[in-house]
Amino acid sequence: MEFTSFVTRGTLERALHEKAGAQHKNTKEQQQQQESNHKQPDISNFDDEDEDTRYVNDDSESSAASTPLPQRHHFGIPPIPLHHLRSSGHGRLYVDPLPPTFEPESGCQGVVESMDDTTPSSPRNLATGIMWEVSEEKDNESSELGDDALPLTTYIEHNFPQELQATMSRILHEVQIHHVFPDSKEFVDMPLKHDPHIICEHWDSMIAELRGATTSPGDGADAQPALTLTRDHLVQFVSDNFAPPGSDAEVCSTFDDFVPEPALLDKIPDPEFKKWAYALHHLWPVFGRRTHPDVAKHPERYTLFPQKHTYLVPGGRFREFYYWDSFWIVKGLLLCELHQTARGIIENMVDMLDKFGFIPNGSRSYYLNRSQPPLLCEMVMHYYQHTKDDKFIRQVLPSLEKEYKFWMSTKDKTGGHGVKITLTDGSTQIMNRFSVNATEPRPESYREDLQLVLDLGLQTKEEIHAIYGDIAAACESGWDFTCRWFLDFYNLNTLHVRDLLPVDLNSIMFKYEKNLSFFWTEIMNDKARAAPYNKSAEKRKQAMRELMWDAEDSQWFDYNWKLKAKKKIIASSNFYPLWAGCFDEDQSGPSVSELAKGQLLGQGGLSGTVLYTHQQWDYPNGWPPIQWFIVEGLRNVNSSDSLKLAEDLAITWLYNSFAGFEYSVGKMYEKYDVRVWGFRGFGGEYEPQDGFGWSNGVCFAFLEHYGHKLVSKTYSEMRQLDSVGYFHEIKSSFMITTGDMRHILRRMNKQMTQCLKPDMPGPFSMTPSFIAHTPTGEETGVFYSVHLGKGMDLRLCRVERRHTKPLRTTIFDKSPDFSALHNHSLSPKISPASPSLSEYDPLASPRAGNSPTVGRTDKPSQNTNPSLKVAKKVIPINKDLITGSGEVLFDFIAKSLRGFLEENGDLAAYEEDNSNNKDNNSNNNNTTPAEPMPVAFVFGFPVQQTSLSSARLTKWTKGFSARGVEGECLTDLLNKAFEKENLAKVVYANSVVNDTICVLVNRLFQDPDCIMSAIIGTGTNLAYYERLRSCKKLEKSYRDLCTYPRMIVNMEWAGFGDHKDVIPKTKFDVLVDQASSNPGEHTFEKMTSGPYLGELCRYILLYLMERKAVRKIKQLEKPRTLTIDNMARMIEDSSKELSDIKVLLKESFGFESLRRERKHFRRAASVVLERAGRLFAAGIGAVAMRRGVVEHATVAVDGSVVERTRLVYFRAVQRALKEIFGTNVHVRVVYTKDSVGTGAALVAGLEAAHSKQSQQQQQEEEEEW
């Protein structure tokens, strides 16, 4: 199948245009479509007069849809243009930040971080209920509390009387946006300790007390001062008024019908797998719950619904039962002979169905606006097949019909779950979709949804309601979230769940109709009542063939009923009609063959889709329900090929689950990574959960049919062959996806803008260098530099630059350019998932014909400029000098420079020139004295700089503590030392710079396209040319007088990621951080540079030793025993036997290694460096995009890490840049070896030439005046 045969570009652009702009227009066609949707379903025995029982308080005349916007915009959100966003990163719904230019309307409250300097800087506006940044938890975050009305969530309306709803909404809002709990679900699961009116009184009392504390003397009696509400206040309030989550239910120690050893265990002859199945069976009571008696007595205090019978929760954070999870739990209970418990769960659901008119997503009041895939009827069918209980069928059949009617309705507020479709023969059929009437944030994801709306920049109430509705509809589907629901497969702003008729839902509805027909025919003996269901099922089958079946691709696809087009994405759900029996003979064979091709199949099972989007229902995650639907579908086809494939898939999943249980010492996961055995999946809006109810149920379903085929010896042999499996968990945790890089890039750009302003907190220093001029080619002569702060050495450099042709200057001054990123994401090249594990080798050379064209890297550049003559010298510094008198230290620098001048003949040449000048003057030739040579001071310590030549040390670091230097001007100290050494007429210090800036200037003299430089050594930093008008840390008068449009800015980016969960961290990062001298600081540096990379590699190897994948090496338990040089040798060893690694391990640790162990050493070094390179690519991409030069720019790089590992490092950068921007980007990464001293000397020459030019210009102006 060709992946390019998906939705066409024209269709996509048309749909995106409609989504972004045309949705505000209520055209006649839309009105006609709405009227069409409100017609009766095509089943004669049903009417829709009471269908709206789904919605609590639905009889109210007012609704959110008709409520006008408040004066200060909905939820206080200023109008922001729609823009593209993305979904990625470790389970969160990520969106791209705001477009580069944004100015709030006059009078709008609230602040949004943006890349435009005009944007206000306050991080939040709690008065109107929006928190702009929510991921950072602060100990004492505060806000001003306003009185604006907040949206009433479903559970607020359900639980509390009208007079308390506003206050309870405020409590919910403040607790959630202040990040009192890391998981938003935590708070809404907490029972109230008191009656709601008492809670509200406590709140009002606290607010009144805070207002009184902030009232100033002289305020009028009616004054309402803004109060400061901090997180500490809320933590105390919650502790006083709310009980812990989970206290609303009691854990069951056992069940009344529990059978210690069900007959199913006898079908498993292998003792190891039988022991495992026994353990799973005895986990059932662990998930069992009974609602606390007080829940029924005081329901207003709880979000949990009281239940008559015992129920089972999925596990982990899920403390209530869930609708479709319960199907596989019931299936497992029935197989384990817990018939009474299974029936109780079904009766609990029937009770909620009778009460609410539908079964909520879960058994809490905040789920009252949505359901989940309607599997109740199938649940009842499975119960009947196990018990033959006709009486129970008669009891629940009216309720089943009620639920069917709910799902077939076309007349609720959002158009209903039913959509009437006209087929080619002119007949009509109601098909089904997921559709939710949600106009507010999900209470259990409140903070995340508010942030999402903000980041999307939605302007109108209709847009906000639409995104909330589609998010809730995705949750109703159970597949929250997946590329199936995104119009362009990747971006959340194209979420369009309600526009789709999903294959899986319509398969379930087909089975629902067939089951109802069976119950009426076989149990009730009423064929007349069965006929409409049977007729609708056959008509649905016809419609699915016409709308969804694709003969060329041999599978069904979701159907966009608005665009009238199939949505061609390969997904497991495409094959659910096989399970439902909704297929013809000419469909079953080809679809089985298509499945057998293995596009969805990994080593550990079937993934949700083939696309790697970092949404949790996409590749590489495999979910138990998916495996069950597909295996049962293949069994249903009942051909030799399908039965063999079903057996292979089931046994694969059982081995995968068993491996996870074995690795984790007794845990079952909610989802698994199908690329390998035994590892849990990742992604989602919450941390991956252990448990897990449906995982156990699916395993029992497979054990029933295939338990006799499990052999532990075969499993062990297969595990031994899976040597990559040991390392897979580590590799997955270190993976930085394309979405992650784009998110990092955007966040970095926003924070750069913030940090360019004075007195603004942030991760970057963004210090102006006062180098605003660029080389012209006229800078000739001899220049010097002295470098203090790199180790315990003084580094001296002499540069002689001869005259060359003028240099062109092409530093771009474009606006921030996001088009490359957007265009690339809007027209994705659909490709199957990500590389397999065997292909995921950062050391692999680019294949022939596929060599990357982006991120080109040059060979090392060292003194390759023919116009330069360079000499260098390194002089050790005595320890007494760095801790003694500052005057002595600077005298030592001056003496050292004198010796260097003498060695290079410059002192003698200067004296000779002056002598000749004196002779000429005596002969009345009027020659001027020889000019002194400029010296740049590379100073590797914190300074406060007010000009290029004026910088004061703020604090010694790195073990230096020389007295009398802190607070002093460094050039003054150095020039005084020169004067004492009789060098004042020979040399003079004219600039103070740092090493990163020197790398940039050095490259500028060779390549005028160089706009940034980076150092990646023992630490890391970046410098680049920024627009002068953006450098708000400079005095306005300076900016007004400066004639240059740009200036080099020193970022100091080591601390990026310190205070926000921007960069995904691994447990190894945590260990490195905890063992460092500055825990919690310099996050970016610890992931990309120097000794930290060696430590990351060392911790990975220690972890592998614990797993017994590598034998123990005691020396590696000591810190700093693995260096970047060791890692370089590991990754450079490409021999079959990895012989160089073998020698390295023998020489360094006395370790006689096996080949498989050496492979782990090489892999550990590779994944650490691969991630470092991808993070670096995101950083330089942020600057290139900010300057609008992603299509043409040079980056100069120096430092020990790239010197030793540049082959792997630069390849990682190449791949990453290509992923971020596509093939149109040409960012040239150049390694400039040991260029700091040379660059510093050139800074001195550049500044001297600039000063001379300025003096000449001033003299000419004076003469002209």
PDB file of N, CA, C and O in Angstrom, residues 610-647:
ATOM      1  N   VAL A 610       0.173   3.023  12.244  1.00  0.00           N
ATOM      2  CA  VAL A 610       1.554   2.883  11.783  1.00  0.00           C
ATOM      3  C   VAL A 610       2.351   4.165  11.940  1.00  0.00           C
ATOM      4  O   VAL A 610       3.546   4.187  11.685  1.00  0.00           O
ATOM      5  N   LEU A 611       1.718   5.259  12.352  1.00  0.00           N
ATOM      6  CA  LEU A 611       2.417   6.536  12.441  1.00  0.00           C
ATOM      7  C   LEU A 611       2.960   6.768  13.844  1.00  0.00           C
ATOM      8  O   LEU A 611       2.261   6.545  14.838  1.00  0.00           O
ATOM      9  N   TYR A 612       4.187   7.261  13.896  1.00  0.00           N
ATOM     10  CA  TYR A 612       4.812   7.604  15.174  1.00  0.00           C
ATOM     11  C   TYR A 612       4.550   9.077  15.449  1.00  0.00           C
ATOM     12  O   TYR A 612       5.250   9.946  14.941  1.00  0.00           O
ATOM     13  N   THR A 613       3.546   9.377  16.229  1.00  0.00           N
ATOM     14  CA  THR A 613       3.167  10.765  16.519  1.00  0.00           C
ATOM     15  C   THR A 613       3.359  11.135  17.971  1.00  0.00           C
ATOM     16  O   THR A 613       3.168  12.280  18.342  1.00  0.00           O
ATOM     17  N   HIS A 614       3.687  10.162  18.800  1.00  0.00           N
ATOM     18  CA  HIS A 614       3.807  10.331  20.246  1.00  0.00           C
ATOM     19  C   HIS A 614       2.450  10.500  20.918  1.00  0.00           C
ATOM     20  O   HIS A 614       2.381  10.845  22.098  1.00  0.00           O
ATOM     21  N   GLN A 615       1.367  10.280  20.183  1.00  0.00           N
ATOM     22  CA  GLN A 615       0.073  10.109  20.839  1.00  0.00           C
ATOM     23  C   GLN A 615      -0.022   8.660  21.273  1.00  0.00           C
ATOM     24  O   GLN A 615       0.471   7.750  20.589  1.00  0.00           O
ATOM     25  N   GLN A 616      -0.672   8.409  22.395  1.00  0.00           N
ATOM     26  CA  GLN A 616      -0.541   7.108  23.025  1.00  0.00           C
ATOM     27  C   GLN A 616      -1.252   5.974  22.290  1.00  0.00           C
ATOM     28  O   GLN A 616      -0.947   4.803  22.515  1.00  0.00           O
ATOM     29  N   TRP A 617      -2.194   6.283  21.400  1.00  0.00           N
ATOM     30  CA  TRP A 617      -2.858   5.213  20.664  1.00  0.00           C
ATOM     31  C   TRP A 617      -2.231   4.989  19.291  1.00  0.00           C
ATOM     32  O   TRP A 617      -2.801   4.284  18.451  1.00  0.00           O
ATOM     33  N   ASP A 618      -1.072   5.572  19.038  1.00  0.00           N
ATOM     34  CA  ASP A 618      -0.348   5.353  17.789  1.00  0.00           C
ATOM     35  C   ASP A 618       0.886   4.499  18.045  1.00  0.00           C
ATOM     36  O   ASP A 618       1.172   4.114  19.185  1.00  0.00           O
ATOM     37  N   TYR A 619       1.604   4.202  16.965  1.00  0.00           N
ATOM     38  CA  TYR A 619       2.837   3.443  17.069  1.00  0.00           C
ATOM     39  C   TYR A 619       3.795   4.132  18.050  1.00  0.00           C
ATOM     40  O   TYR A 619       3.860   5.362  18.064  1.00  0.00           O
ATOM     41  N   PRO A 620       4.516   3.398  18.899  1.00  0.00           N
ATOM     42  CA  PRO A 620       4.661   1.944  18.927  1.00  0.00           C
ATOM     43  C   PRO A 620       3.839   1.260  20.015  1.00  0.00           C
ATOM     44  O   PRO A 620       4.187   0.145  20.423  1.00  0.00           O
ATOM     45  N   ASN A 621       2.801   1.908  20.505  1.00  0.00           N
ATOM     46  CA  ASN A 621       2.035   1.333  21.610  1.00  0.00           C
ATOM     47  C   ASN A 621       1.041   0.293  21.104  1.00  0.00           C
ATOM     48  O   ASN A 621       0.329   0.520  20.125  1.00  0.00           O
ATOM     49  N   GLY A 622       1.003  -0.815  21.818  1.00  0.00           N
ATOM     50  CA  GLY A 622      -0.003  -1.847  21.579  1.00  0.00           C
ATOM     51  C   GLY A 622      -0.905  -1.954  22.789  1.00  0.00           C
ATOM     52  O   GLY A 622      -0.427  -1.978  23.929  1.00  0.00           O
ATOM     53  N   TRP A 623      -2.214  -2.011  22.551  1.00  0.00           N
ATOM     54  CA  TRP A 623      -3.193  -2.013  23.638  1.00  0.00           C
ATOM     55  C   TRP A 623      -3.915  -3.354  23.687  1.00  0.00           C
ATOM     56  O   TRP A 623      -4.247  -3.924  22.634  1.00  0.00           O
ATOM     57  N   PRO A 624      -4.201  -3.870  24.884  1.00  0.00           N
ATOM     58  CA  PRO A 624      -4.902  -5.154  24.984  1.00  0.00           C
ATOM     59  C   PRO A 624      -6.203  -5.207  24.190  1.00  0.00           C
ATOM     60  O   PRO A 624      -6.460  -6.217  23.512  1.00  0.00           O
ATOM     61  N   PRO A 625      -7.088  -4.189  24.231  1.00  0.00           N
ATOM     62  CA  PRO A 625      -8.330  -4.301  23.449  1.00  0.00           C
ATOM     63  C   PRO A 625      -8.084  -4.504  21.959  1.00  0.00           C
ATOM     64  O   PRO A 625      -8.820  -5.250  21.300  1.00  0.00           O
ATOM     65  N   ILE A 626      -7.059  -3.846  21.421  1.00  0.00           N
ATOM     66  CA  ILE A 626      -6.751  -3.998  19.996  1.00  0.00           C
ATOM     67  C   ILE A 626      -6.410  -5.448  19.686  1.00  0.00           C
ATOM     68  O   ILE A 626      -6.893  -6.029  18.698  1.00  0.00           O
ATOM     69  N   GLN A 627      -5.571  -6.047  20.527  1.00  0.00           N
ATOM     70  CA  GLN A 627      -5.171  -7.435  20.274  1.00  0.00           C
ATOM     71  C   GLN A 627      -6.400  -8.345  20.298  1.00  0.00           C
ATOM     72  O   GLN A 627      -6.535  -9.238  19.451  1.00  0.00           O
ATOM     73  N   TRP A 628      -7.296  -8.102  21.241  1.00  0.00           N
ATOM     74  CA  TRP A 628      -8.472  -8.970  21.378  1.00  0.00           C
ATOM     75  C   TRP A 628      -9.399  -8.839  20.163  1.00  0.00           C
ATOM     76  O   TRP A 628      -9.853  -9.846  19.610  1.00  0.00           O
ATOM     77  N   PHE A 629      -9.696  -7.611  19.750  1.00  0.00           N
ATOM     78  CA  PHE A 629     -10.572  -7.409  18.602  1.00  0.00           C
ATOM     79  C   PHE A 629     -10.014  -8.099  17.357  1.00  0.00           C
ATOM     80  O   PHE A 629     -10.752  -8.750  16.609  1.00  0.00           O
ATOM     81  N   ILE A 630      -8.715  -7.958  17.124  1.00  0.00           N
ATOM     82  CA  ILE A 630      -8.124  -8.518  15.913  1.00  0.00           C
ATOM     83  C   ILE A 630      -8.070 -10.037  15.977  1.00  0.00           C
ATOM     84  O   ILE A 630      -8.425 -10.728  15.011  1.00  0.00           O
ATOM     85  N   VAL A 631      -7.635 -10.576  17.103  1.00  0.00           N
ATOM     86  CA  VAL A 631      -7.565 -12.039  17.228  1.00  0.00           C
ATOM     87  C   VAL A 631      -8.959 -12.658  17.114  1.00  0.00           C
ATOM     88  O   VAL A 631      -9.151 -13.647  16.394  1.00  0.00           O
ATOM     89  N   GLU A 632      -9.947 -12.072  17.772  1.00  0.00           N
ATOM     90  CA  GLU A 632     -11.311 -12.600  17.677  1.00  0.00           C
ATOM     91  C   GLU A 632     -11.853 -12.449  16.258  1.00  0.00           C
ATOM     92  O   GLU A 632     -12.595 -13.310  15.766  1.00  0.00           O
ATOM     93  N   GLY A 633     -11.476 -11.372  15.583  1.00  0.00           N
ATOM     94  CA  GLY A 633     -11.893 -11.206  14.196  1.00  0.00           C
ATOM     95  C   GLY A 633     -11.311 -12.267  13.298  1.00  0.00           C
ATOM     96  O   GLY A 633     -12.002 -12.818  12.422  1.00  0.00           O
ATOM     97  N   LEU A 634     -10.035 -12.588  13.487  1.00  0.00           N
ATOM     98  CA  LEU A 634      -9.398 -13.629  12.685  1.00  0.00           C
ATOM     99  C   LEU A 634     -10.008 -14.991  12.976  1.00  0.00           C
ATOM    100  O   LEU A 634     -10.189 -15.819  12.065  1.00  0.00           O
ATOM    101  N   ARG A 635     -10.314 -15.240  14.224  1.00  0.00           N
ATOM    102  CA  ARG A 635     -10.992 -16.502  14.565  1.00  0.00           C
ATOM    103  C   ARG A 635     -12.385 -16.556  13.936  1.00  0.00           C
ATOM    104  O   ARG A 635     -12.857 -17.618  13.528  1.00  0.00           O
ATOM    105  N   ASN A 636     -13.014 -15.417  13.835  1.00  0.00           N
ATOM    106  CA  ASN A 636     -14.354 -15.345  13.262  1.00  0.00           C
ATOM    107  C   ASN A 636     -14.348 -15.647  11.757  1.00  0.00           C
ATOM    108  O   ASN A 636     -15.283 -16.239  11.224  1.00  0.00           O
ATOM    109  N   VAL A 637     -13.273 -15.220  11.064  1.00  0.00           N
ATOM    110  CA  VAL A 637     -13.143 -15.538   9.633  1.00  0.00           C
ATOM    111  C   VAL A 637     -13.029 -17.042   9.423  1.00  0.00           C
ATOM    112  O   VAL A 637     -13.560 -17.608   8.457  1.00  0.00           O
ATOM    113  N   ASN A 638     -12.278 -17.697  10.328  1.00  0.00           N
ATOM    114  CA  ASN A 638     -12.255 -19.162  10.404  1.00  0.00           C
ATOM    115  C   ASN A 638     -11.666 -19.817   9.154  1.00  0.00           C
ATOM    116  O   ASN A 638     -12.118 -20.878   8.732  1.00  0.00           O
ATOM    117  N   SER A 639     -10.652 -19.210   8.576  1.00  0.00           N
ATOM    118  CA  SER A 639      -9.902 -19.867   7.509  1.00  0.00           C
ATOM    119  C   SER A 639      -8.583 -20.356   8.081  1.00  0.00           C
ATOM    120  O   SER A 639      -8.178 -19.951   9.177  1.00  0.00           O
ATOM    121  N   SER A 640      -7.897 -21.203   7.358  1.00  0.00           N
ATOM    122  CA  SER A 640      -6.632 -21.731   7.871  1.00  0.00           C
ATOM    123  C   SER A 640      -5.621 -20.606   8.087  1.00  0.00           C
ATOM    124  O   SER A 640      -4.905 -20.584   9.094  1.00  0.00           O
ATOM    125  N   ASP A 641      -5.571 -19.661   7.136  1.00  0.00           N
ATOM    126  CA  ASP A 641      -4.636 -18.539   7.279  1.00  0.00           C
ATOM    127  C   ASP A 641      -5.000 -17.652   8.456  1.00  0.00           C
ATOM    128  O   ASP A 641      -4.126 -17.219   9.224  1.00  0.00           O
ATOM    129  N   SER A 642      -6.284 -17.364   8.598  1.00  0.00           N
ATOM    130  CA  SER A 642      -6.698 -16.462   9.677  1.00  0.00           C
ATOM    131  C   SER A 642      -6.505 -17.113  11.035  1.00  0.00           C
ATOM    132  O   SER A 642      -6.111 -16.450  11.998  1.00  0.00           O
ATOM    133  N   LEU A 643      -6.768 -18.415  11.136  1.00  0.00           N
ATOM    134  CA  LEU A 643      -6.606 -19.092  12.430  1.00  0.00           C
ATOM    135  C   LEU A 643      -5.138 -19.165  12.824  1.00  0.00           C
ATOM    136  O   LEU A 643      -4.796 -19.016  14.001  1.00  0.00           O
ATOM    137  N   LYS A 644      -4.264 -19.392  11.842  1.00  0.00           N
ATOM    138  CA  LYS A 644      -2.830 -19.425  12.137  1.00  0.00           C
ATOM    139  C   LYS A 644      -2.341 -18.041  12.575  1.00  0.00           C
ATOM    140  O   LYS A 644      -1.571 -17.923  13.544  1.00  0.00           O
ATOM    141  N   LEU A 645      -2.789 -16.993  11.885  1.00  0.00           N
ATOM    142  CA  LEU A 645      -2.388 -15.631  12.260  1.00  0.00           C
ATOM    143  C   LEU A 645      -2.934 -15.276  13.635  1.00  0.00           C
ATOM    144  O   LEU A 645      -2.234 -14.637  14.439  1.00  0.00           O
ATOM    145  N   ALA A 646      -4.161 -15.673  13.934  1.00  0.00           N
ATOM    146  CA  ALA A 646      -4.742 -15.403  15.253  1.00  0.00           C
ATOM    147  C   ALA A 646      -3.917 -16.062  16.352  1.00  0.00           C
ATOM    148  O   ALA A 646      -3.647 -15.454  17.393  1.00  0.00           O
ATOM    149  N   GLU A 647      -3.512 -17.287  16.120  1.00  0.00           N
ATOM    150  CA  GLU A 647      -2.702 -18.003  17.106  1.00  0.00           C
ATOM    151  C   GLU A 647      -1.360 -17.307  17.325  1.00  0.00           C
ATOM    152  O   GLU A 647      -0.931 -17.102  18.465  1.00  0.00           O
TER     153      GLU A 647
END
